[in-house]
Amino acid sequence: MDTTLLNLNNKNYYGVVNFLQSLENAKTYTSFMDNEELRWELYGMVERLKKGAENKIRNEFNKQLER
């Protein structure tokens, strides 16, 4: 997600960036799992959550710009 397109103050910037980085980290952690089926299922779940979170963040901050 390109956070430069959003009008974020420092507090919001760090919250958004760190939240999204945590989700990226969760995807990385699945690589340590021996159960391949579970690994890829969890990876996909986190990927969908991340995309949904990015959309939600983008929509919310775009609403704030319109006000």
XYZ file of N, CA, C and O in Angstrom:
268
model
N 0.846 -1.172 0.000
C 0.000 0.000 0.000
C 0.887 1.228 0.000
O 1.822 1.318 0.784
N 0.585 2.154 -0.887
C 1.333 3.402 -0.956
C 0.705 4.404 0.004
O -0.312 5.032 -0.314
N 1.290 4.535 1.171
C 0.730 5.429 2.197
C 0.918 6.898 1.858
O 0.284 7.742 2.478
N 1.755 7.208 0.877
C 1.938 8.614 0.508
C 0.687 9.186 -0.161
O 0.537 10.402 -0.227
N -0.192 8.310 -0.649
C -1.428 8.776 -1.267
C -2.480 9.156 -0.232
O -3.510 9.731 -0.581
N -2.219 8.824 1.025
C -3.148 9.137 2.109
C -2.612 10.321 2.905
O -1.407 10.488 3.045
N -3.504 11.119 3.411
C -3.107 12.263 4.225
C -3.046 11.809 5.683
O -4.010 11.949 6.423
N -1.903 11.244 6.075
C -1.762 10.679 7.414
C -0.869 11.556 8.278
O 0.196 11.981 7.839
N -1.319 11.796 9.510
C -0.412 12.435 10.457
C 0.556 11.368 10.963
O 0.426 10.194 10.638
N 1.547 11.770 11.729
C 2.574 10.817 12.180
C 1.989 9.631 12.934
O 2.384 8.488 12.709
N 1.051 9.909 13.837
C 0.457 8.837 14.646
C -0.262 7.823 13.754
O -0.080 6.616 13.901
N -1.076 8.304 12.828
C -1.789 7.403 11.918
C -0.836 6.674 10.984
O -1.027 5.500 10.691
N 0.186 7.376 10.515
C 1.163 6.758 9.627
C 1.813 5.548 10.299
O 1.857 4.463 9.719
N 2.308 5.741 11.510
C 2.968 4.628 12.204
C 1.988 3.501 12.517
O 2.337 2.324 12.432
N 0.763 3.848 12.854
C -0.237 2.814 13.117
C -0.521 1.979 11.886
O -0.534 0.749 11.943
N -0.744 2.645 10.757
C -1.060 1.944 9.504
C 0.124 1.100 9.040
O -0.016 -0.085 8.742
N 1.292 1.707 8.979
C 2.473 0.999 8.474
C 2.816 -0.194 9.355
O 3.087 -1.290 8.853
N 2.787 -0.018 10.664
C 3.133 -1.120 11.562
C 2.083 -2.225 11.535
O 2.426 -3.412 11.599
N 0.818 -1.862 11.424
C -0.242 -2.866 11.331
C -0.057 -3.722 10.082
O -0.079 -4.953 10.139
N 0.149 -3.062 8.948
C 0.323 -3.798 7.697
C 1.604 -4.618 7.708
O 1.636 -5.737 7.185
N 2.656 -4.101 8.329
C 3.908 -4.865 8.426
C 3.714 -6.109 9.294
O 4.283 -7.168 9.002
N 2.899 -5.996 10.332
C 2.623 -7.155 11.184
C 1.930 -8.260 10.394
O 2.218 -9.444 10.589
N 1.037 -7.877 9.505
C 0.372 -8.876 8.672
C 1.367 -9.517 7.695
O 1.319 -10.719 7.458
N 2.262 -8.721 7.145
C 3.312 -9.264 6.274
C 4.172 -10.238 7.061
O 4.544 -11.296 6.562
N 4.502 -9.889 8.299
C 5.298 -10.775 9.158
C 4.565 -12.087 9.404
O 5.184 -13.153 9.405
N 3.259 -12.018 9.614
C 2.479 -13.236 9.845
C 2.580 -14.169 8.646
O 2.688 -15.393 8.812
N 2.554 -13.615 7.436
C 2.715 -14.453 6.244
C 4.093 -15.111 6.247
O 4.222 -16.289 5.916
N 5.104 -14.372 6.622
C 6.463 -14.915 6.666
C 6.565 -16.039 7.685
O 7.210 -17.058 7.434
N 5.927 -15.869 8.835
C 6.008 -16.886 9.893
C 5.418 -18.212 9.460
O 5.819 -19.263 9.962
N 4.476 -18.190 8.517
C 3.894 -19.464 8.079
C 4.934 -20.346 7.389
O 4.771 -21.559 7.337
N 6.013 -19.747 6.891
C 7.030 -20.529 6.191
C 7.748 -21.512 7.119
O 8.395 -22.442 6.648
N 7.622 -21.331 8.408
C 8.259 -22.232 9.367
C 7.427 -23.485 9.645
O 7.887 -24.402 10.303
N 6.223 -23.532 9.126
C 5.317 -24.638 9.421
C 5.639 -25.856 8.562
O 5.913 -25.729 7.368
N 5.593 -27.012 9.178
C 5.824 -28.268 8.466
C 4.608 -28.713 7.659
O 4.746 -29.332 6.627
N 3.425 -28.408 8.166
C 2.186 -28.815 7.503
C 1.921 -27.851 6.341
O 1.452 -26.740 6.531
N 2.257 -28.297 5.125
C 2.146 -27.443 3.948
C 0.718 -26.970 3.695
O 0.491 -25.817 3.326
N -0.243 -27.848 3.884
C -1.642 -27.475 3.646
C -2.059 -26.352 4.587
O -2.654 -25.352 4.165
N -1.751 -26.507 5.859
C -2.074 -25.474 6.846
C -1.306 -24.199 6.553
O -1.860 -23.096 6.629
N -0.041 -24.359 6.212
C 0.798 -23.188 5.916
C 0.166 -22.314 4.847
O 0.025 -21.110 5.005
N -0.209 -22.917 3.721
C -0.744 -22.135 2.608
C -2.154 -21.625 2.884
O -2.532 -20.546 2.405
N -2.907 -22.369 3.670
C -4.241 -21.884 4.036
C -4.131 -20.640 4.905
O -4.826 -19.641 4.680
N -3.243 -20.673 5.898
C -3.045 -19.512 6.753
C -2.448 -18.341 5.980
O -2.842 -17.188 6.169
N -1.513 -18.628 5.096
C -0.907 -17.591 4.261
C -1.997 -16.872 3.455
O -2.038 -15.640 3.389
N -2.864 -17.648 2.847
C -3.963 -17.072 2.061
C -4.919 -16.263 2.916
O -5.402 -15.205 2.488
N -5.203 -16.749 4.110
C -6.086 -16.025 5.018
C -5.494 -14.672 5.383
O -6.204 -13.652 5.388
N -4.218 -14.661 5.687
C -3.555 -13.404 6.051
C -3.516 -12.466 4.844
O -3.749 -11.261 4.982
N -3.263 -13.005 3.673
C -3.230 -12.177 2.462
C -4.590 -11.518 2.225
O -4.666 -10.330 1.906
N -5.667 -12.275 2.390
C -7.012 -11.713 2.218
C -7.294 -10.659 3.283
O -7.870 -9.606 2.987
N -6.887 -10.925 4.520
C -7.071 -9.955 5.596
C -6.301 -8.673 5.294
O -6.818 -7.570 5.473
N -5.085 -8.809 4.815
C -4.264 -7.634 4.504
C -4.915 -6.798 3.401
O -4.993 -5.575 3.506
N -5.387 -7.445 2.353
C -6.038 -6.712 1.264
C -7.302 -6.018 1.753
O -7.572 -4.866 1.397
N -8.076 -6.709 2.582
C -9.279 -6.100 3.153
C -8.940 -4.920 4.047
O -9.615 -3.883 4.017
N -7.890 -5.062 4.842
C -7.464 -3.984 5.730
C -6.975 -2.787 4.921
O -7.295 -1.641 5.250
N -6.230 -3.035 3.859
C -5.762 -1.939 3.002
C -6.934 -1.187 2.389
O -6.935 0.041 2.353
N -7.935 -1.920 1.929
C -9.130 -1.275 1.364
C -9.855 -0.447 2.410
O -10.279 0.679 2.135
N -10.009 -0.987 3.592
C -10.680 -0.275 4.680
C -9.915 0.994 5.044
O -10.509 2.069 5.194
N -8.607 0.885 5.182
C -7.771 2.043 5.523
C -7.886 3.101 4.432
O -8.102 4.284 4.705
N -7.742 2.682 3.180
C -7.831 3.615 2.053
C -9.184 4.325 2.043
O -9.245 5.549 1.911
N -10.265 3.571 2.209
C -11.606 4.157 2.203
C -11.810 5.136 3.344
O -12.374 6.208 3.157
N -11.371 4.776 4.531
C -11.560 5.646 5.690
C -10.785 6.950 5.561
O -11.316 8.022 5.844
N -9.544 6.880 5.121
C -8.762 8.099 5.009
C -9.181 8.932 3.806
O -9.063 10.154 3.831
N -9.709 8.307 2.754
C -10.250 9.067 1.638
C -11.513 9.818 2.069
O -11.745 10.940 1.630
N -12.332 9.205 2.927
C -13.513 9.883 3.459
C -13.097 11.133 4.228
O -13.727 12.167 4.131
N -12.040 11.025 5.012
C -11.570 12.160 5.791
C -11.098 13.284 4.889
O -11.264 14.456 5.204
N -10.489 12.940 3.736
C -10.034 13.968 2.803
C -11.208 14.713 2.178
O -11.102 15.888 1.838
N -12.344 14.013 2.013
C -13.515 14.615 1.380
C -14.225 15.579 2.300
O -14.963 16.426 1.829
N -14.014 15.470 3.578
C -14.719 16.345 4.539
C -14.163 17.725 4.545
O -13.198 18.160 4.238
